[in-house]
């Protein structure tokens, strides 16, 4: 089903209050999702899931959502569960995704929007890819075979990341604040002549896997549990507990173990 809407253009055009409501056939609780949802807007908002009294659950196999400044959100009556790829892309629109997500791959891209994924279950069989310029990303519990972050600046908050976490070379001045990483962590590039990223790293509890951090930013880690290499220059480095091999190289920064 494809619906195309063009906003009216004229000399006198005070407001565009058009709304599109699409209703899907109700599925029984035992039925698997059947719908792949694709939506593209400029300033229009996208809401997935019913509202009001008597609203039933909307189940989708996958979503592919793109906006320029429109907001993307879900209600409590939405369920995304399937072995398909999903993508959400926006320039400045905010994203609020509160319902459980189970999928194959998940791609999230923004420039300056605020991304909220406070859902209790976020399971990605393949890769979770996040690309941003200067945005805020809020995650609760994310599990993926590979977690890739490429954020020029901005902040990334998470409660638990389960899987290998890799900050791509595009990351320059980001702030990572996570309670627990159940996997490995890579920030920056080891063999470059001079450190280029200023990513700040805050891990409240621990990093379970091998950890390589090469940054000019401040580093605070509750505990390292595996082999770790840290290369810094003049920022403070604080590690409360060391349970694995640690190699730390700093020029003039304050080191607290």
CSV table of C-alpha atoms in Angstrom, one decimal:
chain,number,residue,atom,x,y,z
A,1,UNK,CA,0.0,0.0,0.0
A,2,UNK,CA,1.5,3.3,-1.1
A,3,UNK,CA,0.1,6.7,-0.2
A,4,UNK,CA,1.6,9.9,-1.6
A,5,UNK,CA,0.6,13.3,-0.1
A,6,UNK,CA,1.7,16.7,-1.4
A,7,UNK,CA,1.2,19.7,0.8
A,8,UNK,CA,-0.6,22.6,-0.9
A,9,UNK,CA,1.6,25.4,-2.1
A,10,UNK,CA,0.2,28.8,-2.6
A,11,UNK,CA,0.4,32.5,-1.9
A,12,UNK,CA,-1.9,32.2,1.1
A,13,UNK,CA,-1.1,29.1,3.1
A,14,UNK,CA,-1.3,29.5,6.9
A,15,UNK,CA,-1.0,26.0,8.2
A,16,UNK,CA,-0.8,22.4,7.1
A,17,UNK,CA,-2.7,20.2,9.6
A,18,UNK,CA,-3.1,17.2,7.4
A,19,UNK,CA,-3.1,13.8,9.2
A,20,UNK,CA,-2.9,10.4,7.6
A,21,UNK,CA,-4.2,7.5,9.7
A,22,UNK,CA,-3.6,4.0,8.3
A,23,UNK,CA,-5.3,1.0,10.0
A,24,UNK,CA,-4.0,-2.5,9.5
A,25,UNK,CA,-6.1,-5.7,10.0
A,26,UNK,CA,-6.0,-7.0,13.6
A,27,UNK,CA,-3.7,-10.0,14.2
A,28,UNK,CA,-4.4,-12.6,16.8
A,29,UNK,CA,-1.9,-12.8,19.7
A,30,UNK,CA,-0.4,-16.0,18.3
A,31,UNK,CA,0.1,-14.7,14.7
A,32,UNK,CA,3.5,-13.5,13.5
A,33,UNK,CA,3.9,-9.9,12.2
A,34,UNK,CA,3.1,-9.5,8.5
A,35,UNK,CA,3.8,-5.9,7.7
A,36,UNK,CA,6.9,-4.1,6.5
A,37,UNK,CA,6.4,-0.4,7.2
A,38,UNK,CA,8.1,2.3,5.1
A,39,UNK,CA,7.4,6.0,5.7
A,40,UNK,CA,9.1,9.1,4.4
A,41,UNK,CA,8.2,12.6,5.5
A,42,UNK,CA,9.7,16.1,5.7
A,43,UNK,CA,8.2,17.9,8.7
A,44,UNK,CA,5.4,15.5,9.4
A,45,UNK,CA,5.6,13.3,12.5
A,46,UNK,CA,5.4,9.5,12.4
A,47,UNK,CA,3.6,7.5,15.2
A,48,UNK,CA,3.5,3.7,15.2
A,49,UNK,CA,0.8,2.0,17.2
A,50,UNK,CA,-2.8,2.7,18.1
A,51,UNK,CA,-4.1,5.3,20.6
A,52,UNK,CA,-7.3,5.6,22.5
A,53,UNK,CA,-9.8,3.2,24.0
A,54,UNK,CA,-9.9,-0.2,22.2
A,55,UNK,CA,-6.6,0.2,20.4
A,56,UNK,CA,-5.1,-3.1,19.4
A,57,UNK,CA,-1.5,-4.2,18.9
A,58,UNK,CA,0.2,-3.3,15.6
A,59,UNK,CA,2.8,-6.0,14.8
A,60,UNK,CA,5.5,-5.2,12.2
A,61,UNK,CA,8.2,-7.3,10.5
A,62,UNK,CA,10.4,-4.3,9.9
A,63,UNK,CA,10.4,-0.5,9.7
A,64,UNK,CA,12.2,1.9,7.4
A,65,UNK,CA,11.4,5.5,8.5
A,66,UNK,CA,12.9,8.7,7.2
A,67,UNK,CA,12.1,12.3,8.2
A,68,UNK,CA,13.8,15.7,7.9
A,69,UNK,CA,12.5,17.4,11.0
A,70,UNK,CA,9.5,15.3,11.9
A,71,UNK,CA,9.4,13.2,15.1
A,72,UNK,CA,9.3,9.4,15.2
A,73,UNK,CA,7.6,7.7,18.1
A,74,UNK,CA,5.7,4.6,19.2
A,75,UNK,CA,2.8,3.9,21.5
A,76,UNK,CA,2.4,1.0,23.8
A,77,UNK,CA,0.4,-0.8,21.1
A,78,UNK,CA,3.3,-1.5,18.8
A,79,UNK,CA,5.5,-4.6,18.5
A,80,UNK,CA,8.5,-4.9,16.2
A,81,UNK,CA,9.7,-8.5,16.0
A,82,UNK,CA,11.2,-10.1,12.9
A,83,UNK,CA,14.4,-11.3,11.2
A,84,UNK,CA,14.5,-8.3,8.9
A,85,UNK,CA,16.7,-5.2,8.7
A,86,UNK,CA,15.4,-1.9,10.2
A,87,UNK,CA,16.4,1.7,9.7
A,88,UNK,CA,15.5,5.0,11.1
A,89,UNK,CA,17.0,8.2,9.6
A,90,UNK,CA,16.3,11.9,10.5
A,91,UNK,CA,18.1,15.2,10.3
A,92,UNK,CA,16.8,17.0,13.3
A,93,UNK,CA,13.7,15.2,14.3
A,94,UNK,CA,13.6,13.4,17.7
A,95,UNK,CA,13.0,9.6,18.0
A,96,UNK,CA,11.2,8.0,20.9
A,97,UNK,CA,11.1,4.2,20.6
A,98,UNK,CA,9.7,2.6,23.8
A,99,UNK,CA,8.5,-0.8,22.6
A,100,UNK,CA,10.6,-4.0,22.5
A,101,UNK,CA,12.7,-4.5,19.3
A,102,UNK,CA,13.9,-7.9,18.0
A,103,UNK,CA,15.5,-7.8,14.5
A,104,UNK,CA,18.4,-8.8,12.3
A,105,UNK,CA,20.2,-5.5,11.7
A,106,UNK,CA,19.3,-2.0,13.0
A,107,UNK,CA,20.6,1.3,11.4
A,108,UNK,CA,20.1,4.6,13.1
A,109,UNK,CA,21.2,7.9,11.6
A,110,UNK,CA,20.7,11.5,12.6
A,111,UNK,CA,22.4,14.9,12.5
A,112,UNK,CA,21.1,16.7,15.6
A,113,UNK,CA,18.1,14.8,16.8
A,114,UNK,CA,17.6,13.2,20.2
A,115,UNK,CA,17.3,9.4,20.1
A,116,UNK,CA,15.5,7.7,23.0
A,117,UNK,CA,15.4,3.9,23.1
A,118,UNK,CA,14.3,3.2,26.6
A,119,UNK,CA,12.7,-0.1,25.6
A,120,UNK,CA,13.4,-3.0,28.0
A,121,UNK,CA,14.3,-5.4,25.2
A,122,UNK,CA,16.5,-4.4,22.2
A,123,UNK,CA,18.0,-7.5,20.6
A,124,UNK,CA,19.8,-7.3,17.2
A,125,UNK,CA,21.1,-10.6,15.8
A,126,UNK,CA,23.5,-8.8,13.5
A,127,UNK,CA,24.8,-5.3,13.7
A,128,UNK,CA,23.6,-2.1,15.4
A,129,UNK,CA,24.9,0.9,13.5
A,130,UNK,CA,24.6,4.5,14.8
A,131,UNK,CA,25.8,7.5,12.8
A,132,UNK,CA,25.4,11.1,14.0
A,133,UNK,CA,26.9,14.6,13.8
A,134,UNK,CA,25.9,16.2,17.1
A,135,UNK,CA,23.1,14.3,18.8
A,136,UNK,CA,22.0,12.6,22.0
A,137,UNK,CA,21.4,8.8,22.1
A,138,UNK,CA,19.8,7.2,25.1
A,139,UNK,CA,19.8,3.4,25.2
A,140,UNK,CA,18.6,1.1,28.0
A,141,UNK,CA,19.7,-2.5,27.3
A,142,UNK,CA,21.1,-3.3,23.9
A,143,UNK,CA,22.3,-6.7,22.7
A,144,UNK,CA,23.9,-7.1,19.3
A,145,UNK,CA,26.6,-9.2,17.5
A,146,UNK,CA,28.4,-5.8,16.8
A,147,UNK,CA,27.7,-2.3,18.1
A,148,UNK,CA,29.1,0.4,15.9
A,149,UNK,CA,29.1,4.1,16.9
A,150,UNK,CA,30.2,6.9,14.6
A,151,UNK,CA,29.3,10.2,16.2
A,152,UNK,CA,31.3,13.4,15.4
A,153,UNK,CA,30.2,14.9,18.7
A,154,UNK,CA,27.3,14.6,21.1
A,155,UNK,CA,26.6,12.1,23.9
A,156,UNK,CA,25.8,8.4,24.1
A,157,UNK,CA,24.1,7.1,27.3
A,158,UNK,CA,23.4,3.4,27.9
A,159,UNK,CA,22.6,1.1,30.8
A,160,UNK,CA,24.0,-2.1,29.4
A,161,UNK,CA,25.7,-2.8,26.1
A,162,UNK,CA,26.1,-6.6,25.4
A,163,UNK,CA,28.4,-7.3,22.5
A,164,UNK,CA,31.6,-5.8,21.0
A,165,UNK,CA,31.5,-2.0,21.0
A,166,UNK,CA,33.5,-0.1,18.3
A,167,UNK,CA,33.8,3.6,17.9
A,168,UNK,CA,34.6,4.3,14.3
A,169,UNK,CA,37.2,6.7,13.1
A,170,UNK,CA,34.6,9.4,12.3
A,171,UNK,CA,34.1,9.9,16.0
A,172,UNK,CA,35.9,13.0,17.2
A,173,UNK,CA,34.5,14.6,20.3
A,174,UNK,CA,31.8,12.3,21.7
A,175,UNK,CA,30.9,11.4,25.3
A,176,UNK,CA,30.3,7.7,26.1
A,177,UNK,CA,28.5,7.1,29.4
A,178,UNK,CA,27.6,3.5,30.1
A,179,UNK,CA,27.0,1.5,33.2
A,180,UNK,CA,28.2,-1.9,31.9
A,181,UNK,CA,29.7,-3.3,28.7
A,182,UNK,CA,29.5,-7.1,28.4
A,183,UNK,CA,32.0,-7.3,25.5
A,184,UNK,CA,35.0,-5.6,24.2
A,185,UNK,CA,35.5,-1.8,23.6
A,186,UNK,CA,37.5,0.0,21.0
A,187,UNK,CA,37.9,3.8,21.0
A,188,UNK,CA,40.3,5.5,18.6
A,189,UNK,CA,43.2,4.1,16.6
A,190,UNK,CA,46.3,2.7,18.2
A,191,UNK,CA,48.9,3.2,15.5
A,192,UNK,CA,48.2,6.8,14.4
A,193,UNK,CA,51.1,9.3,15.0
A,194,UNK,CA,48.9,11.7,17.1
A,195,UNK,CA,45.6,11.0,18.8
A,196,UNK,CA,42.7,12.6,16.9
A,197,UNK,CA,39.6,11.7,19.0
A,198,UNK,CA,38.7,13.6,22.1
A,199,UNK,CA,36.0,11.1,23.1
A,200,UNK,CA,35.3,11.0,26.8
A,201,UNK,CA,34.8,7.5,28.3
A,202,UNK,CA,32.7,6.9,31.4
A,203,UNK,CA,32.1,3.2,32.4
A,204,UNK,CA,30.4,3.0,35.8
A,205,UNK,CA,30.7,-0.7,36.4
A,206,UNK,CA,33.0,-2.7,34.1
A,207,UNK,CA,34.1,-3.7,30.6
A,208,UNK,CA,34.1,-7.5,30.4
A,209,UNK,CA,36.1,-8.0,27.3
A,210,UNK,CA,39.4,-6.7,25.8
A,211,UNK,CA,39.5,-2.9,25.9
A,212,UNK,CA,41.6,-0.6,23.7
A,213,UNK,CA,41.1,3.2,24.3
A,214,UNK,CA,43.2,5.8,22.4
A,215,UNK,CA,41.8,9.2,23.1
A,216,UNK,CA,42.6,12.7,24.3
A,217,UNK,CA,39.5,12.7,26.4
A,218,UNK,CA,39.0,11.9,30.1
A,219,UNK,CA,38.7,8.2,31.0
A,220,UNK,CA,36.8,6.8,34.0
A,221,UNK,CA,36.3,3.1,34.3
A,222,UNK,CA,34.9,1.2,37.3
A,223,UNK,CA,36.7,-2.1,36.6
A,224,UNK,CA,38.6,-3.7,33.7
A,225,UNK,CA,38.2,-7.4,33.5
A,226,UNK,CA,40.4,-8.3,30.5
A,227,UNK,CA,43.5,-7.1,28.7
A,228,UNK,CA,43.4,-3.4,28.3
A,229,UNK,CA,45.5,-0.8,26.4
A,230,UNK,CA,45.0,2.9,27.1
A,231,UNK,CA,46.8,5.6,25.3
A,232,UNK,CA,46.1,9.2,26.5
A,233,UNK,CA,48.0,12.5,26.5
A,234,UNK,CA,47.1,15.1,29.2
A,235,UNK,CA,43.6,14.1,30.4
A,236,UNK,CA,42.8,12.4,33.7
A,237,UNK,CA,42.6,8.6,33.7
A,238,UNK,CA,40.8,6.9,36.6
A,239,UNK,CA,40.3,3.1,37.0
A,240,UNK,CA,38.9,1.9,40.3
A,241,UNK,CA,39.7,-1.8,39.9
A,242,UNK,CA,42.1,-3.7,37.7
A,243,UNK,CA,41.4,-7.4,37.3
A,244,UNK,CA,43.3,-7.9,34.0
A,245,UNK,CA,46.5,-6.9,32.2
A,246,UNK,CA,46.7,-3.1,31.8
A,247,UNK,CA,49.1,-1.1,29.6
A,248,UNK,CA,48.7,2.6,30.1
A,249,UNK,CA,50.6,5.3,28.2
A,250,UNK,CA,50.1,9.0,29.1
A,251,UNK,CA,52.3,12.1,28.8
A,252,UNK,CA,51.1,14.5,31.5
A,253,UNK,CA,47.7,13.3,32.5
A,254,UNK,CA,46.8,12.4,36.1
A,255,UNK,CA,46.5,8.7,36.6
A,256,UNK,CA,44.5,7.2,39.4
A,257,UNK,CA,44.3,3.4,40.0
